[in-house]
mmCIF file of C-alpha atoms and ligand atoms in Angstrom:
data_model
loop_
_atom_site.group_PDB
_atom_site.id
_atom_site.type_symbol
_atom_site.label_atom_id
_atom_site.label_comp_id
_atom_site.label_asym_id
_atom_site.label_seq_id
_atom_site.Cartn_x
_atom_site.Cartn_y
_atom_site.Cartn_z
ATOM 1 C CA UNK A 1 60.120 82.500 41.019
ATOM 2 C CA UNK A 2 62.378 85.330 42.585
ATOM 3 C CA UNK A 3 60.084 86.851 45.112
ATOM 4 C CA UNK A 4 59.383 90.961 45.147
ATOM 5 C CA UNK A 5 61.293 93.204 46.786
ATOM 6 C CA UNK A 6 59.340 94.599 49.893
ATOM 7 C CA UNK A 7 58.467 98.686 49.310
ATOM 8 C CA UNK A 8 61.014 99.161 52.847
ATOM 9 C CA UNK A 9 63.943 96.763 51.472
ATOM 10 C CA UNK A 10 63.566 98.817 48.066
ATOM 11 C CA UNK A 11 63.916 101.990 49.582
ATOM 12 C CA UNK A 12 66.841 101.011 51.160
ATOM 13 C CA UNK A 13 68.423 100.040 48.854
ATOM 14 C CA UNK A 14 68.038 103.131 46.260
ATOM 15 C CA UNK A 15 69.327 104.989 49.504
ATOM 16 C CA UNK A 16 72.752 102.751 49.424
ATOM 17 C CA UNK A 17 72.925 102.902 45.734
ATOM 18 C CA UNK A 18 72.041 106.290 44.970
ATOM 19 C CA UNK A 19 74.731 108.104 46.708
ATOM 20 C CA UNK A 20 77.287 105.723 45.193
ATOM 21 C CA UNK A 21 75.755 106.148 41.438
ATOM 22 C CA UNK A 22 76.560 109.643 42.208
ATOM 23 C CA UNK A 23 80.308 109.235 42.855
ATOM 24 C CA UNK A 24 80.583 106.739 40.261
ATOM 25 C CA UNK A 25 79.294 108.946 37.453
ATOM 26 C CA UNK A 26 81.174 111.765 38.525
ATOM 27 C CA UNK A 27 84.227 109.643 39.399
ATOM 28 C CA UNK A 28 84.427 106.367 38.021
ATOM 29 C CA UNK A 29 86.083 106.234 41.839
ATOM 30 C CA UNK A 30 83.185 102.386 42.220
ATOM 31 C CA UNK A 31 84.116 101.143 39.297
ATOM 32 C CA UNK A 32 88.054 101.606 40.058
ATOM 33 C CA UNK A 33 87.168 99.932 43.279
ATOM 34 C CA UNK A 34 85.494 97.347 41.971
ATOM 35 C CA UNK A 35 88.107 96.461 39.872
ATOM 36 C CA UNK A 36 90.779 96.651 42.383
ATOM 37 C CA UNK A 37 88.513 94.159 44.345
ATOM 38 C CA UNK A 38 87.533 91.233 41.385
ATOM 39 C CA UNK A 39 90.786 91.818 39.334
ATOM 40 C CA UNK A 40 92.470 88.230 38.515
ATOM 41 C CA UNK A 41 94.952 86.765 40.549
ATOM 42 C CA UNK A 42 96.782 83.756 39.458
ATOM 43 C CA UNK A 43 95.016 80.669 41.372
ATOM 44 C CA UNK A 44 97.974 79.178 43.209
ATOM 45 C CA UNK A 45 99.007 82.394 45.014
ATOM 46 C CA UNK A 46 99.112 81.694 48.575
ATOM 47 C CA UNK A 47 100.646 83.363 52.234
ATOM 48 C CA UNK A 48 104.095 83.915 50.835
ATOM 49 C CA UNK A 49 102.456 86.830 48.463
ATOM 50 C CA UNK A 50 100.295 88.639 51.320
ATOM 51 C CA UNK A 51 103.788 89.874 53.058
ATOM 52 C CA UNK A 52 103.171 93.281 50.991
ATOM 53 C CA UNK A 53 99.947 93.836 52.760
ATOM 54 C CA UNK A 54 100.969 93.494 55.657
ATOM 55 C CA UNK A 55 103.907 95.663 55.552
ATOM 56 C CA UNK A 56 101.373 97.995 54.191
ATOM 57 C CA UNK A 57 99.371 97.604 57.112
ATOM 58 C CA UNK A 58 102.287 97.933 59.564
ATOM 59 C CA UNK A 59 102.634 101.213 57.700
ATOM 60 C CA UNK A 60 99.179 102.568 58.077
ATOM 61 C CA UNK A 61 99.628 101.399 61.606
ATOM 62 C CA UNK A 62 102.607 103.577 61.807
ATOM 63 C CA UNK A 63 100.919 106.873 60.265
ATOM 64 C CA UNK A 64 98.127 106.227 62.651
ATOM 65 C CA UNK A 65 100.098 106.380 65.597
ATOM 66 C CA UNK A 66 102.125 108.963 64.509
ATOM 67 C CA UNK A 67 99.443 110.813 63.883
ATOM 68 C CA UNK A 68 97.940 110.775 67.654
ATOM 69 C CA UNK A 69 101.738 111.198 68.757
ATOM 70 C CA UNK A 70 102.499 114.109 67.490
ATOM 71 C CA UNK A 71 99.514 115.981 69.028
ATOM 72 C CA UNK A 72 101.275 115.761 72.514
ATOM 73 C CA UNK A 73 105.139 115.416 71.113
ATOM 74 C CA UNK A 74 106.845 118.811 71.312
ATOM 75 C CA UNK A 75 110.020 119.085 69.444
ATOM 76 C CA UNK A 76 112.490 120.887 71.740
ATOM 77 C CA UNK A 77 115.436 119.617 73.900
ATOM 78 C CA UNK A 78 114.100 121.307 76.939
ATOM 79 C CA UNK A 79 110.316 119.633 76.117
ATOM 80 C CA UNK A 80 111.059 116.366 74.350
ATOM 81 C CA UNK A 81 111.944 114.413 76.908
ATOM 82 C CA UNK A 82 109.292 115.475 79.281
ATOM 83 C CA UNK A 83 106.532 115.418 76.410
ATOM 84 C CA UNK A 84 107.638 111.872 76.063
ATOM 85 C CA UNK A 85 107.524 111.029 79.845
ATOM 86 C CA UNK A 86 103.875 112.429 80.002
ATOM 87 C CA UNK A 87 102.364 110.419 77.054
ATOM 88 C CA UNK A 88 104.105 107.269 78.393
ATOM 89 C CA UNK A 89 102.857 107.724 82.485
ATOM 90 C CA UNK A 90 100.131 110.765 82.285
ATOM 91 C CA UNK A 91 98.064 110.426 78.901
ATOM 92 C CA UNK A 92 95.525 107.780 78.455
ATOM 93 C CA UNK A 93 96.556 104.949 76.355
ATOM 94 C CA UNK A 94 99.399 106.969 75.676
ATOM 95 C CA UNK A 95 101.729 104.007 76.263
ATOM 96 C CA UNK A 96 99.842 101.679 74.374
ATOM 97 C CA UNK A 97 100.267 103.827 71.417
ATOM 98 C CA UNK A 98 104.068 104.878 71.919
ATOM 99 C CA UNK A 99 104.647 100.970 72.097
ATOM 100 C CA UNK A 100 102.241 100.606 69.093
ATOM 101 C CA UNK A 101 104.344 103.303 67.266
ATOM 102 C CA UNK A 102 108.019 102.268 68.730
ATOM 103 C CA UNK A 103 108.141 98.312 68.157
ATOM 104 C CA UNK A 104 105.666 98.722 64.824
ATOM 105 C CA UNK A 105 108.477 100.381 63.495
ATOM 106 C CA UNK A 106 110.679 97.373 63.618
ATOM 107 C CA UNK A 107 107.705 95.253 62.431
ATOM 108 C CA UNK A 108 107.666 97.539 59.216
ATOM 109 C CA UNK A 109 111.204 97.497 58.424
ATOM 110 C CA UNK A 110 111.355 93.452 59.158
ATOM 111 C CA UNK A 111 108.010 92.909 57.388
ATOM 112 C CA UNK A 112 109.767 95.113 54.268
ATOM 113 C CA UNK A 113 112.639 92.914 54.468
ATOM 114 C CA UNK A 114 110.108 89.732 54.636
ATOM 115 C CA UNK A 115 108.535 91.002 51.593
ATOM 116 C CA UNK A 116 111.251 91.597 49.534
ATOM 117 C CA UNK A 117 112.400 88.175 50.279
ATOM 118 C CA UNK A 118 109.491 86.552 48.793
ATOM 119 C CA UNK A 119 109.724 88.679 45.419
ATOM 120 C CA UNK A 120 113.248 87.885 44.514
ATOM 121 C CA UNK A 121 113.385 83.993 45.949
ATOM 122 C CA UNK A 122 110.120 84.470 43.219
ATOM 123 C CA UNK A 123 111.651 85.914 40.851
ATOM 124 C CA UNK A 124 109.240 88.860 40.776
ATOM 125 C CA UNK A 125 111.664 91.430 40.353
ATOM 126 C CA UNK A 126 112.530 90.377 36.882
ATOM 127 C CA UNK A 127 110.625 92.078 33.209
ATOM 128 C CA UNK A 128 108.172 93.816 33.493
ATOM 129 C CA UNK A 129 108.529 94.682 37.345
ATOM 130 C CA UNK A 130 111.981 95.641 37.629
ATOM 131 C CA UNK A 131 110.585 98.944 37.900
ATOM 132 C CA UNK A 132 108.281 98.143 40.605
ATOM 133 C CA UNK A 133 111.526 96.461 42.373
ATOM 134 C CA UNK A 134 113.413 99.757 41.899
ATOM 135 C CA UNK A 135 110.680 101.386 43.708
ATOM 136 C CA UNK A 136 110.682 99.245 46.377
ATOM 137 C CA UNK A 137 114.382 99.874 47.104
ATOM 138 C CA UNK A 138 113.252 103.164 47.451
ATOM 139 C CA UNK A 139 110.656 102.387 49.777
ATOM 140 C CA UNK A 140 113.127 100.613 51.821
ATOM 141 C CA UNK A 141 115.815 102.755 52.353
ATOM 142 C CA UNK A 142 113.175 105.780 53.244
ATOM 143 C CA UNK A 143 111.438 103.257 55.781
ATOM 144 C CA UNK A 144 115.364 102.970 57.402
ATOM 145 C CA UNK A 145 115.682 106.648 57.160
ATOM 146 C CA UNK A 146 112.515 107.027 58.869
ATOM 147 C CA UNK A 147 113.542 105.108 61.715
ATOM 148 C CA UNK A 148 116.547 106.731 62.035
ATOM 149 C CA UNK A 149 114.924 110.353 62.403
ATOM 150 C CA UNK A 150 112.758 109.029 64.752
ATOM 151 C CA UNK A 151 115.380 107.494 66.868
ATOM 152 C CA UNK A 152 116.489 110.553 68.093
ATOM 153 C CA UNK A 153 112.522 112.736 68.718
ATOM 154 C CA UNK A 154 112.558 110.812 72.394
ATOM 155 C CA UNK A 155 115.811 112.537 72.980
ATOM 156 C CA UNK A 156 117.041 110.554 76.228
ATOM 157 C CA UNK A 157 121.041 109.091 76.446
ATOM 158 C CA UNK A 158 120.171 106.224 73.863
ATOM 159 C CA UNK A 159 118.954 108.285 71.626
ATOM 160 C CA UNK A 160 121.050 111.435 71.550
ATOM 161 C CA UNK A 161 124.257 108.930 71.173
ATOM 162 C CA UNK A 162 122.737 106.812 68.576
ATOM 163 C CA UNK A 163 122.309 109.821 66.381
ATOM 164 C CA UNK A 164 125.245 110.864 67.017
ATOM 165 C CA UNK A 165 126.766 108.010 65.941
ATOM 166 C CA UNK A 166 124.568 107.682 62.661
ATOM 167 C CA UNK A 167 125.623 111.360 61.876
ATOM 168 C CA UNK A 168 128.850 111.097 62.322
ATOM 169 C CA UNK A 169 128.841 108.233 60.196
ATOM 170 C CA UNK A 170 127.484 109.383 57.499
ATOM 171 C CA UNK A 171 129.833 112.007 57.530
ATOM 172 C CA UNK A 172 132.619 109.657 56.498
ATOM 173 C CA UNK A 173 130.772 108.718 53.034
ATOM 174 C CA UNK A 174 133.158 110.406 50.211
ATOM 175 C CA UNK A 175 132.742 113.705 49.003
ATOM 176 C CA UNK A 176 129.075 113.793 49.756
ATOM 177 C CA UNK A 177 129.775 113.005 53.508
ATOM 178 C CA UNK A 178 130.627 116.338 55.158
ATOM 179 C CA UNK A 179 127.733 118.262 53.003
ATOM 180 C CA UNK A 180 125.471 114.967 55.054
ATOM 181 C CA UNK A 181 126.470 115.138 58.010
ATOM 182 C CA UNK A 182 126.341 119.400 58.151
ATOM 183 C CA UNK A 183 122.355 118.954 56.762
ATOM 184 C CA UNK A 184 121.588 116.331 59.790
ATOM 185 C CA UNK A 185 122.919 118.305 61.965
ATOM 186 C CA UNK A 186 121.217 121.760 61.069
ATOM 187 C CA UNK A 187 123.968 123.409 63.066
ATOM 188 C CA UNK A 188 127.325 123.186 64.699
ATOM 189 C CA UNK A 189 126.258 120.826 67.063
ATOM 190 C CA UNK A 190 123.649 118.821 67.725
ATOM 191 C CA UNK A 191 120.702 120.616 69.514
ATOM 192 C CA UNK A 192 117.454 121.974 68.905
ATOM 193 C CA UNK A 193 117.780 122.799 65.212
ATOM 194 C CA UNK A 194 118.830 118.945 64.608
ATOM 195 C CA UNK A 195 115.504 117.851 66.390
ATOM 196 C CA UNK A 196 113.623 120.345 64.534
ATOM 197 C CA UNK A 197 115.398 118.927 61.463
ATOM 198 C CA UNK A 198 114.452 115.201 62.612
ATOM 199 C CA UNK A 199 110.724 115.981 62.752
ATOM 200 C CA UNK A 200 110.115 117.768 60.156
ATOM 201 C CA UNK A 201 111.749 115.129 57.520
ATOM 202 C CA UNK A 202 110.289 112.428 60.426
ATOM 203 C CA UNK A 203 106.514 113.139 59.637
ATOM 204 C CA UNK A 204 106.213 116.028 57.020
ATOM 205 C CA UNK A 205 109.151 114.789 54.185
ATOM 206 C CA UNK A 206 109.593 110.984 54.834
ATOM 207 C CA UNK A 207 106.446 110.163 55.746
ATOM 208 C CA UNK A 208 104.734 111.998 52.360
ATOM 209 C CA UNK A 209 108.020 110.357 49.922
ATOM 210 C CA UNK A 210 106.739 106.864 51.042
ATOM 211 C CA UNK A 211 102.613 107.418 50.729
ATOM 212 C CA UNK A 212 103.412 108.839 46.928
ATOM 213 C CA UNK A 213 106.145 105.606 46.730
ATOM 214 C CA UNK A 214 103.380 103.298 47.975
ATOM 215 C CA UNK A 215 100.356 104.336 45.380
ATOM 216 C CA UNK A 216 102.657 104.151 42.545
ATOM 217 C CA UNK A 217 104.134 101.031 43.980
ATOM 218 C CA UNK A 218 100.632 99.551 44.167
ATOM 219 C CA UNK A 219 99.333 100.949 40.649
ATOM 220 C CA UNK A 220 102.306 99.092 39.356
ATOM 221 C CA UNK A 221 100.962 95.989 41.441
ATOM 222 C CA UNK A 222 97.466 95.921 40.091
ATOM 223 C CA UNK A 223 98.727 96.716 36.517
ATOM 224 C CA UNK A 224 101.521 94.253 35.664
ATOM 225 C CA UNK A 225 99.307 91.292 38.251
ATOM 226 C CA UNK A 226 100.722 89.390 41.291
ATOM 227 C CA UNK A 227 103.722 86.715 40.026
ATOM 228 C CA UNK A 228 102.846 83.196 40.475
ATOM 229 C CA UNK A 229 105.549 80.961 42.065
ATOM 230 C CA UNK A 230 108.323 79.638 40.271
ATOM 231 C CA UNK A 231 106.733 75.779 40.171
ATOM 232 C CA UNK A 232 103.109 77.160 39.149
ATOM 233 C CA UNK A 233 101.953 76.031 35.484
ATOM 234 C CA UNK A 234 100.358 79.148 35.462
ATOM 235 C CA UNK A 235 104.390 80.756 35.974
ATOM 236 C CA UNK A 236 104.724 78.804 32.664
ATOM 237 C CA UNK A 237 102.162 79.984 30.680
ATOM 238 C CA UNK A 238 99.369 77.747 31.626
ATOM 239 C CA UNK A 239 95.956 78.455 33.317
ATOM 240 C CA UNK A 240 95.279 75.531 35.167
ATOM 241 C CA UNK A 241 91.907 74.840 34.449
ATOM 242 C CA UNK A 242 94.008 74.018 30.900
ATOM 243 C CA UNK A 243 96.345 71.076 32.212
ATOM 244 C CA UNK A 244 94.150 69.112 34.432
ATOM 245 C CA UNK A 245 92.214 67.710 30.877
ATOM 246 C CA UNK A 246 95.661 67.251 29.103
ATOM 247 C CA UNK A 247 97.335 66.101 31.659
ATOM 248 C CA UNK A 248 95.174 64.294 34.289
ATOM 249 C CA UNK A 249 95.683 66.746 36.355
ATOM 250 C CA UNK A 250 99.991 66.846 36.771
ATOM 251 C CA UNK A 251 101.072 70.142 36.360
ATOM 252 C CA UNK A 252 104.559 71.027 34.450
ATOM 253 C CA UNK A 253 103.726 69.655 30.581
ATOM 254 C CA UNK A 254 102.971 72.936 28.802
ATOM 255 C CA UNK A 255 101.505 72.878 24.974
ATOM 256 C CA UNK A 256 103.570 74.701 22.667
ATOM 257 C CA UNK A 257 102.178 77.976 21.831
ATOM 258 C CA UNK A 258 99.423 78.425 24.277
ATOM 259 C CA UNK A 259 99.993 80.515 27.415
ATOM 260 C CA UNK A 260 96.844 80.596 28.914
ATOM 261 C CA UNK A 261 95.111 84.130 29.678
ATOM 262 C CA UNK A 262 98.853 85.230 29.822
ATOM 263 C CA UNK A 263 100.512 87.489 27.245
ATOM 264 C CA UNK A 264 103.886 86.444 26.153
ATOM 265 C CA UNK A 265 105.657 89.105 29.214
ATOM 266 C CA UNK A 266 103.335 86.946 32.023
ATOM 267 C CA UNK A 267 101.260 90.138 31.889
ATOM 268 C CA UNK A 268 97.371 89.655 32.287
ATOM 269 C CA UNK A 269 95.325 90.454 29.502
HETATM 270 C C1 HEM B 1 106.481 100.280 52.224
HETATM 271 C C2 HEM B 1 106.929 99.120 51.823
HETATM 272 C C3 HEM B 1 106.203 98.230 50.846
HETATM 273 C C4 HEM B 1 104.860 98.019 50.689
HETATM 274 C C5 HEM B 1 103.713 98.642 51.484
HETATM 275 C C6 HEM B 1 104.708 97.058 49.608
HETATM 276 C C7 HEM B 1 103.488 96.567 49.170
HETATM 277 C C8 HEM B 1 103.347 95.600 48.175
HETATM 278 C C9 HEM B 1 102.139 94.857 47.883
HETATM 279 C C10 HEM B 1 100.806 95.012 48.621
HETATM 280 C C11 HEM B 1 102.403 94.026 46.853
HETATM 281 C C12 HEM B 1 101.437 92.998 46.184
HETATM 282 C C13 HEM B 1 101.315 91.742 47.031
HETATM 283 C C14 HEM B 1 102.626 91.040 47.291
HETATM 284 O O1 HEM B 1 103.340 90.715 46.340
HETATM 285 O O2 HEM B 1 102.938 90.853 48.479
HETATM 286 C C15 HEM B 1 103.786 94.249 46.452
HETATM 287 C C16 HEM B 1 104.425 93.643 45.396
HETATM 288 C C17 HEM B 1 105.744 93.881 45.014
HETATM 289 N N1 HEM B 1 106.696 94.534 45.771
HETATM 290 FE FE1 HEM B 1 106.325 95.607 47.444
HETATM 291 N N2 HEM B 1 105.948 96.741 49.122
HETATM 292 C C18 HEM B 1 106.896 97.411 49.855
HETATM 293 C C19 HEM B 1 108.276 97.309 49.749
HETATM 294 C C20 HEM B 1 108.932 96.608 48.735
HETATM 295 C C21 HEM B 1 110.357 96.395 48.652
HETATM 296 C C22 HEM B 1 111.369 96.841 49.715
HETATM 297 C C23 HEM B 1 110.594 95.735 47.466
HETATM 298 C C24 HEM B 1 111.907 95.276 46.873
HETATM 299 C C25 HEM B 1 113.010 95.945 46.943
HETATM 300 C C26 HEM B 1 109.304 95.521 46.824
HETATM 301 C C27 HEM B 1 109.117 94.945 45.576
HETATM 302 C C28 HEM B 1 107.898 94.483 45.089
HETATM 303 C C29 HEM B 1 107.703 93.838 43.811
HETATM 304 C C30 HEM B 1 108.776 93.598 42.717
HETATM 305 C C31 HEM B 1 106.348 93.454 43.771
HETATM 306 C C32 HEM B 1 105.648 92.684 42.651
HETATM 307 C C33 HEM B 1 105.601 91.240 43.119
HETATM 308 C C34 HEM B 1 104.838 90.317 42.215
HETATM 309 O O3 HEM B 1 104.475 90.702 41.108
HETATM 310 O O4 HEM B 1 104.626 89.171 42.621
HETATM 311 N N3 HEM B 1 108.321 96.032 47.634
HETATM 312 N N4 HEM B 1 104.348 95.191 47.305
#
């Protein structure tokens, strides 16, 4: 027989569960959550499909230390430089979180590149997610341009070259190039309206393009399911739990007709 609830461990947990009835019947925010957290995902899913977490996480990362960046960064070519020097020597942790914020940025961008491996050797890209693939082109060549506008905020010899290189560059793409290069720049030459330029797409414009990118990215994830691998009887229709009685457990022999908690598109019902 279940034993009672002490009077104490009751009145805890009405505290825990009150405030959260709240939300959720003003919301429906718990039970969203709560989905997100028990939804199905096909059984043979393994490391391969957590690559777009973790480029998400490198992401947050990113914003994170941003975030604490910024609040000493100053966005001039007579302070840059020197703002940079003092949270790398002077400010507490500061070079821990420059690092964090400098080599996570090639972590995100190989991570993305990682991730977007595994969906098209997968074959995730294909109906219904080519729209979720589109997106995540997107996503890509934002996270690139992000890097690139960051390149240049430290504003020492590597970086003040490098950017001019990329500008100039992209001033030799046809008809669109000059128009390119001349917004980049923000001037005749580059100088403290480029920098200002830099930042502001950097961590205002960029930064905000890729958070909307990402939630529709991921609403697209949880809607349309994870893809199972190529080789997965589930990939073919099949719940597995279905072909170990039929087939003594080998995977690959699919009945005609039944696909297994699947609709016909691979979609989960
Ligand atoms: C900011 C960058 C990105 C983040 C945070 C991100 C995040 C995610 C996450 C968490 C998933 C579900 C789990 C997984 O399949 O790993 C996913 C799936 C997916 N991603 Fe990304 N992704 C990013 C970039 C990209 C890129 C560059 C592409 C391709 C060009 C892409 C295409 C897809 C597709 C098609 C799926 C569905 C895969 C499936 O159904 O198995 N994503 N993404």
């Amino acid at each position: 027989m279940p034993r009672a609830k002490s009077a104490r461990r009751q009145q805890i947990e009405r505290a825990v569960l009150y405030p959260l009835d709240w939300l959720e019947e003003r919301s429906g925010l718990i039970g969203g959550v709560k989905y997100f957290i028990f939804r199905k995902v096909p059984q043979d899913i393994g490391w391969p499909q957590t690559l777009g977490s973790a480029t998400l996480t490198a992401f947050i990362v990113q914003a994170v230390t941003g975030a604490i960046l910024a609040m000493y960064y100053k966005p001039h070519p007579e302070t840059a430089y020197e703002s940079i020097r003092y949270i790398t020597n002077d400010l507490t942790l500061g070079w821990l979180v420059r690092g964090m914020h400098r080599w996570g940025a090639s972590v995100f961008i190989i991570l993305m590149f990682f991730h977007m491996a595994r969906v098209f050797l997968y074959g995730a890209y294909k109906y219904p997610r080519e729209l979720n693939w589109i997106i995540g082109v997107l996503l890509l060549a934002l996270g690139m341009f992000e890097g690139f506008t960051g390149y240049l905020l430290p504003w020492d010899q590597t970086s003040y070259w490098a950017s001019v290189v990329g500008i100039n560059i992209n001033g030799t793409a046809p008809f669109l190039g000059p128009f390119l290069a001349q917004f980049l720049q923000g001037g005749a030459e580059i100088g403290a309206d480029t920098i200002s330029r830099f930042y502001a797409l950097h961590m205002l414009l960029l930064p905000g393009a890729l958070f909307a990118l990402i939630g529709l990215h991921l609403y697209l994830v949880i809607r349309l399911g994870v893809t199972s691998p190529p080789w997965s009887p589930e990939a073919a229709g099949r719940d597995r739990a279905e072909v170990a009685p039929t087939t003594n457990g080998r995977a690959g022999l699919v009945r005609p007709g039944s696909r297994g908690g699947l609709t016909r598109t691979g979609v989960r019902k």
